[in-house]
Amino acid sequence: MGTLYGYVRVSTQEQNEDRQLISMKEMGIENQNIFMDKQSGKDFERNNYRRLVRRLKENDVLYVKSIDRLGRNYEEIIEQWRILTKEKKIDIVVLDMPILDTRREKDLMGTFLSDIVLQVLSFVAENERKNIRQRQREGIAAAQLRGVQFGRPIKPLPSNFGQVYEKWVANEISGKRAAELCEMPLTSFYRRAGKLREQQV
């Protein structure tokens, strides 16, 4: 058997990777052979993952805690699995899913079953990611219907905005001068003036 490696991924800097690291230590993987990314799993453009793949050699074993730690894109997970097991000729062990252990049942049937389970699980992982995004969109839409405001609150207009606006509309002053009198950026003046004009129409 070759060298044991572990790959750990959390989606954000705030998420805790301890559970995954403990699992890697329990497998007897040395610290220098554990690679970790704090990055989204939407693709495989991750620095430490790429460093890991470059280091892997034939007969090495790669441990991941769960299939979604490897990635969340269905097609890319399948492609990476093919590269690692067929081109790099390493074994992969998914700790939360013992059937995804390429060290076991190396015959044709074992490989076939492993590939089928991988495809099903990868599909489920990506589908769940899509469902989460859909639920987020629906939640935002429902909140907006209730009057919840998102983004930065709109600053109140300066007390002299109405007078300055009227002078600007009458071409008595330029937009730049109007913005200066209102002590606001020119783009903000034009935007708020446009909204006021819409309300007056």
mmCIF file of N, CA and C in Angstrom, residues 57-116:
data_model
loop_
_atom_site.group_PDB
_atom_site.id
_atom_site.type_symbol
_atom_site.label_atom_id
_atom_site.label_comp_id
_atom_site.label_asym_id
_atom_site.label_seq_id
_atom_site.Cartn_x
_atom_site.Cartn_y
_atom_site.Cartn_z
ATOM 1 N N LYS A 57 0.531 9.398 -5.982
ATOM 2 C CA LYS A 57 1.188 8.417 -6.852
ATOM 3 C C LYS A 57 0.400 7.108 -6.813
ATOM 4 N N GLU A 58 0.679 6.240 -7.772
ATOM 5 C CA GLU A 58 -0.012 4.953 -7.870
ATOM 6 C C GLU A 58 0.044 4.198 -6.546
ATOM 7 N N ASN A 59 -1.108 3.640 -6.153
ATOM 8 C CA ASN A 59 -1.300 2.849 -4.932
ATOM 9 C C ASN A 59 -1.431 3.693 -3.660
ATOM 10 N N ASP A 60 -1.357 5.021 -3.761
ATOM 11 C CA ASP A 60 -1.661 5.848 -2.595
ATOM 12 C C ASP A 60 -3.150 5.731 -2.284
ATOM 13 N N VAL A 61 -3.516 6.118 -1.061
ATOM 14 C CA VAL A 61 -4.917 6.057 -0.642
ATOM 15 C C VAL A 61 -5.346 7.452 -0.184
ATOM 16 N N LEU A 62 -6.467 7.925 -0.733
ATOM 17 C CA LEU A 62 -7.005 9.241 -0.377
ATOM 18 C C LEU A 62 -8.291 9.062 0.428
ATOM 19 N N TYR A 63 -8.314 9.660 1.626
ATOM 20 C CA TYR A 63 -9.506 9.621 2.486
ATOM 21 C C TYR A 63 -10.234 10.963 2.429
ATOM 22 N N VAL A 64 -11.568 10.900 2.313
ATOM 23 C CA VAL A 64 -12.418 12.085 2.498
ATOM 24 C C VAL A 64 -13.538 11.685 3.442
ATOM 25 N N LYS A 65 -14.019 12.659 4.225
ATOM 26 C CA LYS A 65 -15.054 12.345 5.221
ATOM 27 C C LYS A 65 -16.367 11.971 4.539
ATOM 28 N N SER A 66 -16.768 12.750 3.529
ATOM 29 C CA SER A 66 -18.009 12.477 2.805
ATOM 30 C C SER A 66 -17.842 12.946 1.368
ATOM 31 N N ILE A 67 -18.714 12.475 0.495
ATOM 32 C CA ILE A 67 -18.563 12.760 -0.930
ATOM 33 C C ILE A 67 -18.687 14.248 -1.220
ATOM 34 N N ASP A 68 -19.496 14.981 -0.443
ATOM 35 C CA ASP A 68 -19.643 16.409 -0.719
ATOM 36 C C ASP A 68 -18.442 17.220 -0.245
ATOM 37 N N ARG A 69 -17.531 16.608 0.535
ATOM 38 C CA ARG A 69 -16.281 17.293 0.887
ATOM 39 C C ARG A 69 -15.340 17.307 -0.327
ATOM 40 N N LEU A 70 -15.492 16.307 -1.179
ATOM 41 C CA LEU A 70 -14.698 16.277 -2.409
ATOM 42 C C LEU A 70 -15.170 17.374 -3.346
ATOM 43 N N GLY A 71 -16.486 17.536 -3.460
ATOM 44 C CA GLY A 71 -17.035 18.588 -4.309
ATOM 45 C C GLY A 71 -18.544 18.516 -4.328
ATOM 46 N N ARG A 72 -19.182 19.496 -5.007
ATOM 47 C CA ARG A 72 -20.638 19.545 -5.069
ATOM 48 C C ARG A 72 -21.179 19.548 -6.490
ATOM 49 N N ASN A 73 -20.285 19.550 -7.457
ATOM 50 C CA ASN A 73 -20.725 19.536 -8.845
ATOM 51 C C ASN A 73 -20.719 18.092 -9.344
ATOM 52 N N TYR A 74 -21.911 17.588 -9.693
ATOM 53 C CA TYR A 74 -22.090 16.182 -10.042
ATOM 54 C C TYR A 74 -21.111 15.714 -11.129
ATOM 55 N N GLU A 75 -21.074 16.431 -12.249
ATOM 56 C CA GLU A 75 -20.235 15.990 -13.363
ATOM 57 C C GLU A 75 -18.758 16.055 -13.004
ATOM 58 N N GLU A 76 -18.352 17.090 -12.269
ATOM 59 C CA GLU A 76 -16.943 17.237 -11.930
ATOM 60 C C GLU A 76 -16.487 16.208 -10.896
ATOM 61 N N ILE A 77 -17.376 15.818 -9.984
ATOM 62 C CA ILE A 77 -17.014 14.758 -9.030
ATOM 63 C C ILE A 77 -16.726 13.461 -9.781
ATOM 64 N N ILE A 78 -17.603 13.128 -10.721
ATOM 65 C CA ILE A 78 -17.414 11.900 -11.504
ATOM 66 C C ILE A 78 -16.089 11.958 -12.270
ATOM 67 N N GLU A 79 -15.800 13.126 -12.860
ATOM 68 C CA GLU A 79 -14.567 13.275 -13.640
ATOM 69 C C GLU A 79 -13.334 13.168 -12.740
ATOM 70 N N GLN A 80 -13.373 13.807 -11.566
ATOM 71 C CA GLN A 80 -12.237 13.716 -10.648
ATOM 72 C C GLN A 80 -12.045 12.287 -10.152
ATOM 73 N N TRP A 81 -13.141 11.603 -9.877
ATOM 74 C CA TRP A 81 -13.054 10.206 -9.439
ATOM 75 C C TRP A 81 -12.365 9.363 -10.511
ATOM 76 N N ARG A 82 -12.728 9.605 -11.777
ATOM 77 C CA ARG A 82 -12.103 8.867 -12.880
ATOM 78 C C ARG A 82 -10.604 9.168 -12.964
ATOM 79 N N ILE A 83 -10.239 10.447 -12.859
ATOM 80 C CA ILE A 83 -8.824 10.828 -12.943
ATOM 81 C C ILE A 83 -8.025 10.169 -11.826
ATOM 82 N N LEU A 84 -8.565 10.233 -10.611
ATOM 83 C CA LEU A 84 -7.836 9.711 -9.459
ATOM 84 C C LEU A 84 -7.696 8.192 -9.489
ATOM 85 N N THR A 85 -8.788 7.502 -9.817
ATOM 86 C CA THR A 85 -8.761 6.035 -9.750
ATOM 87 C C THR A 85 -8.238 5.380 -11.027
ATOM 88 N N LYS A 86 -8.494 5.986 -12.179
ATOM 89 C CA LYS A 86 -8.096 5.360 -13.447
ATOM 90 C C LYS A 86 -6.755 5.878 -13.961
ATOM 91 N N GLU A 87 -6.527 7.189 -13.875
ATOM 92 C CA GLU A 87 -5.276 7.758 -14.383
ATOM 93 C C GLU A 87 -4.181 7.763 -13.316
ATOM 94 N N LYS A 88 -4.500 8.275 -12.133
ATOM 95 C CA LYS A 88 -3.519 8.293 -11.049
ATOM 96 C C LYS A 88 -3.341 6.905 -10.423
ATOM 97 N N LYS A 89 -4.378 6.057 -10.589
ATOM 98 C CA LYS A 89 -4.361 4.688 -10.050
ATOM 99 C C LYS A 89 -4.188 4.671 -8.525
ATOM 100 N N ILE A 90 -4.942 5.568 -7.861
ATOM 101 C CA ILE A 90 -4.943 5.554 -6.402
ATOM 102 C C ILE A 90 -6.271 4.978 -5.938
ATOM 103 N N ASP A 91 -6.365 4.712 -4.637
ATOM 104 C CA ASP A 91 -7.630 4.283 -4.049
ATOM 105 C C ASP A 91 -8.254 5.447 -3.296
ATOM 106 N N ILE A 92 -9.586 5.490 -3.264
ATOM 107 C CA ILE A 92 -10.327 6.521 -2.536
ATOM 108 C C ILE A 92 -11.216 5.845 -1.498
ATOM 109 N N VAL A 93 -11.224 6.409 -0.305
ATOM 110 C CA VAL A 93 -12.072 5.904 0.775
ATOM 111 C C VAL A 93 -12.954 7.057 1.258
ATOM 112 N N VAL A 94 -14.285 6.894 1.137
ATOM 113 C CA VAL A 94 -15.238 7.877 1.659
ATOM 114 C C VAL A 94 -15.726 7.342 3.003
ATOM 115 N N LEU A 95 -15.295 7.999 4.081
ATOM 116 C CA LEU A 95 -15.508 7.447 5.419
ATOM 117 C C LEU A 95 -16.973 7.313 5.804
ATOM 118 N N ASP A 96 -17.810 8.246 5.391
ATOM 119 C CA ASP A 96 -19.229 8.186 5.748
ATOM 120 C C ASP A 96 -20.027 7.231 4.862
ATOM 121 N N MET A 97 -19.391 6.640 3.874
ATOM 122 C CA MET A 97 -20.084 5.729 2.955
ATOM 123 C C MET A 97 -19.132 4.566 2.628
ATOM 124 N N PRO A 98 -19.072 3.542 3.495
ATOM 125 C CA PRO A 98 -18.096 2.457 3.352
ATOM 126 C C PRO A 98 -18.127 1.751 2.003
ATOM 127 N N ILE A 99 -19.276 1.778 1.295
ATOM 128 C CA ILE A 99 -19.315 1.112 -0.006
ATOM 129 C C ILE A 99 -18.440 1.845 -1.022
ATOM 130 N N LEU A 100 -18.165 3.128 -0.749
ATOM 131 C CA LEU A 100 -17.269 3.885 -1.623
ATOM 132 C C LEU A 100 -15.839 3.774 -1.088
ATOM 133 N N ASP A 101 -15.313 2.585 -1.199
ATOM 134 C CA ASP A 101 -13.946 2.267 -0.791
ATOM 135 C C ASP A 101 -13.359 1.405 -1.903
ATOM 136 N N THR A 102 -12.555 2.025 -2.743
ATOM 137 C CA THR A 102 -12.074 1.310 -3.934
ATOM 138 C C THR A 102 -11.025 0.247 -3.614
ATOM 139 N N ARG A 103 -10.622 0.134 -2.352
ATOM 140 C CA ARG A 103 -9.698 -0.943 -1.985
ATOM 141 C C ARG A 103 -10.413 -2.286 -1.941
ATOM 142 N N ARG A 104 -11.722 -2.252 -1.757
ATOM 143 C CA ARG A 104 -12.507 -3.472 -1.607
ATOM 144 C C ARG A 104 -13.063 -3.921 -2.955
ATOM 145 N N GLU A 105 -13.211 -5.209 -3.103
ATOM 146 C CA GLU A 105 -13.891 -5.802 -4.259
ATOM 147 C C GLU A 105 -13.397 -5.197 -5.570
ATOM 148 N N LYS A 106 -12.172 -5.548 -5.902
ATOM 149 C CA LYS A 106 -11.539 -5.005 -7.106
ATOM 150 C C LYS A 106 -12.041 -5.670 -8.389
ATOM 151 N N ASP A 107 -12.924 -6.658 -8.257
ATOM 152 C CA ASP A 107 -13.416 -7.314 -9.462
ATOM 153 C C ASP A 107 -14.378 -6.400 -10.217
ATOM 154 N N LEU A 108 -14.819 -6.843 -11.371
ATOM 155 C CA LEU A 108 -15.660 -6.023 -12.243
ATOM 156 C C LEU A 108 -16.958 -5.628 -11.556
ATOM 157 N N MET A 109 -17.606 -6.554 -10.840
ATOM 158 C CA MET A 109 -18.870 -6.264 -10.179
ATOM 159 C C MET A 109 -18.680 -5.235 -9.066
ATOM 160 N N GLY A 110 -17.598 -5.378 -8.291
ATOM 161 C CA GLY A 110 -17.336 -4.430 -7.217
ATOM 162 C C GLY A 110 -17.111 -3.030 -7.762
ATOM 163 N N THR A 111 -16.360 -2.922 -8.838
ATOM 164 C CA THR A 111 -16.104 -1.621 -9.463
ATOM 165 C C THR A 111 -17.390 -1.024 -10.013
ATOM 166 N N PHE A 112 -18.208 -1.871 -10.637
ATOM 167 C CA PHE A 112 -19.480 -1.421 -11.208
ATOM 168 C C PHE A 112 -20.391 -0.861 -10.118
ATOM 169 N N LEU A 113 -20.529 -1.599 -9.011
ATOM 170 C CA LEU A 113 -21.389 -1.150 -7.906
ATOM 171 C C LEU A 113 -20.885 0.148 -7.306
ATOM 172 N N SER A 114 -19.561 0.246 -7.137
ATOM 173 C CA SER A 114 -18.976 1.455 -6.584
ATOM 174 C C SER A 114 -19.266 2.658 -7.471
ATOM 175 N N ASP A 115 -19.132 2.478 -8.786
ATOM 176 C CA ASP A 115 -19.384 3.571 -9.732
ATOM 177 C C ASP A 115 -20.851 3.996 -9.709
ATOM 178 N N ILE A 116 -21.760 3.021 -9.618
ATOM 179 C CA ILE A 116 -23.188 3.339 -9.583
ATOM 180 C C ILE A 116 -23.526 4.136 -8.325
#
